Amino acid sequence: MEKEKQASEALWAQIMQDLRTHGQADGYAIDFISGLRLVEDTGTRLIIEYPQGLMLAWLELNYSEYIENAAANVLKSPRELDFVEAGTLTLTGEQETPPAPVTPPPAARKEAGAQRRATRTTRTTTKIQSNLNEDYTFENYVVGSSNHFAYAAAQALVNSQERVFNPLFIYGNSGMGKTHLLHAIGNALRTRRENVQVLYVTSEQFTNAYIEAIRKRGDALEVFRKKYRKVDVLLIDDVQFMARADKTQEEFFHTFNALFESGKQIVLSADCPACQITNMDDRLKTRFSQGMTVELTAPCYEMRMAILRQKMLKWQQNLLSDEVVEFLARNITQSVRALEGALVRTSTFASFNNTCPSIAFLRENLADLMTRRASSGISIADIQQRVASEFGLRVDDINGRRRTAAIAHPRQVAMFLARQHTSCSLQDIGAAFGGRDHGTVLHAMRTIEEKLRYDSSLRDTINRVAEALA
């Protein structure tokens, strides 16, 4: 038994070292994961013990992907994860001595406390206007590598009878589908839970309503507060715009606290992580970050094709050829919104003229939406395809979220080549690689430039790809 325990501890130490070496998780995540305990490697599954009182769904959604990737790197084969609560395992017929408790993250502690304090209250029979768009549902939300984690978190929130995480904070560049996901959550909750009170607003609407309440004086402010603090689920879109108004931030701080302490669900969206919102009160940033944070990135080629086909089916559009649809999917890469805009223009032309537009027509009329190309005609999509082929990967791997060495290195090579052979900015390149920021692209360029100084094999690879692109 002691040998097995030592082997598990040694394997866990290797997994943690892989996490630190490859930078797959931030410092806080690594600190927390290191406090878990590997009980056994069965050959197909890792059995991992977590502290008593910690929410399993929160743990799985936040950290399972990091552990799976690191374990696959160390063991050279994938493992599924089984999480078990400390003190519940029985080995050789005896109750195992629970390990020293690991302090769960502040988000989990506060949330668990809020759940214990929350009491059932009599629901009001007064219905509020939800402001939900019924066209935005989970059923017509196309899921791919760029949004599957956010989608899973939203589904977990809707399907759980408890507060799995609070708040759910969704971020991503404009046009990635944040609003659709917020509405889908609200619509699903209204369908599945009787008498649930859901309210969707943008941060601008919240700000304007607050200003109007102050202007009217009297009991208008009290009415405003009751509206926002008595709902069961509050969905706030584009919360970063609230940073413009200090008084509004103060009001929302108290609204957030009132909802959270009452065990009500809060879902927020923004164009960047909470910690990066400028001119936002630190108290709000802390609260935004205490639950679950998920990212939406630019869709991959396969996902863009699925989105186009779904929209065409909905609009009963059958005038566009496969060649045209593929052209749109390959060249409109920056966001779902841009992709839909391109499809609207193309479909409108086809309907008015009762004919499918030519590729030449699309190049001319969709130039403002297309991924920028250098004068050589090489696009980022061309580079991604060639690099993926060189390393035996799919383009979806290059643009996905996995950070294993077998994928991270080719991704950096592709970013380096995109900067060398296109006129795209760092921001454009990052957006084309799954919605990454310019800092990631800059880091990739510096990494490859440094390796080129001593790695002749890498120089040969890059020259070979460049020649194939010419």
CSV table of C-alpha atoms in Angstrom, one decimal, residues 201-217 220-221 224 227-228 236-238 241-242 244-245 247-249 251-252:
chain,number,residue,atom,x,y,z
A,201,VAL,CA,-30.2,44.0,-19.6
A,202,THR,CA,-27.2,45.6,-21.1
A,203,SER,CA,-24.9,47.6,-18.7
A,204,GLU,CA,-26.0,50.7,-20.7
A,205,GLN,CA,-29.7,50.0,-20.0
A,206,PHE,CA,-28.9,49.4,-16.3
A,207,THR,CA,-27.0,52.8,-16.2
A,208,ASN,CA,-29.7,54.7,-18.0
A,209,ALA,CA,-32.4,53.2,-15.7
A,210,TYR,CA,-30.4,54.2,-12.6
A,211,ILE,CA,-29.8,57.8,-13.9
A,212,GLU,CA,-33.5,58.1,-14.7
A,213,ALA,CA,-34.5,56.9,-11.2
A,214,ILE,CA,-32.2,59.5,-9.6
A,215,ARG,CA,-33.7,62.2,-11.9
A,216,LYS,CA,-37.3,61.4,-11.0
A,217,ARG,CA,-36.5,61.3,-7.2
A,220,ALA,CA,-38.3,56.0,-8.2
A,221,LEU,CA,-34.9,54.8,-6.8
A,224,PHE,CA,-35.4,50.6,-9.5
A,227,LYS,CA,-36.7,45.5,-9.9
A,228,TYR,CA,-33.1,44.5,-10.0
A,236,ILE,CA,-25.9,41.8,-17.6
A,237,ASP,CA,-24.4,42.1,-21.1
A,238,ASP,CA,-21.2,44.2,-21.9
A,241,PHE,CA,-19.3,49.8,-20.3
A,242,MET,CA,-20.3,50.3,-16.7
A,244,ARG,CA,-17.7,54.8,-17.4
A,245,ALA,CA,-19.8,55.7,-14.4
A,247,LYS,CA,-22.0,56.1,-9.3
A,248,THR,CA,-23.5,53.3,-11.4
A,249,GLN,CA,-20.7,51.0,-10.3
A,251,GLU,CA,-25.1,51.0,-7.2
A,252,PHE,CA,-24.3,47.7,-9.1
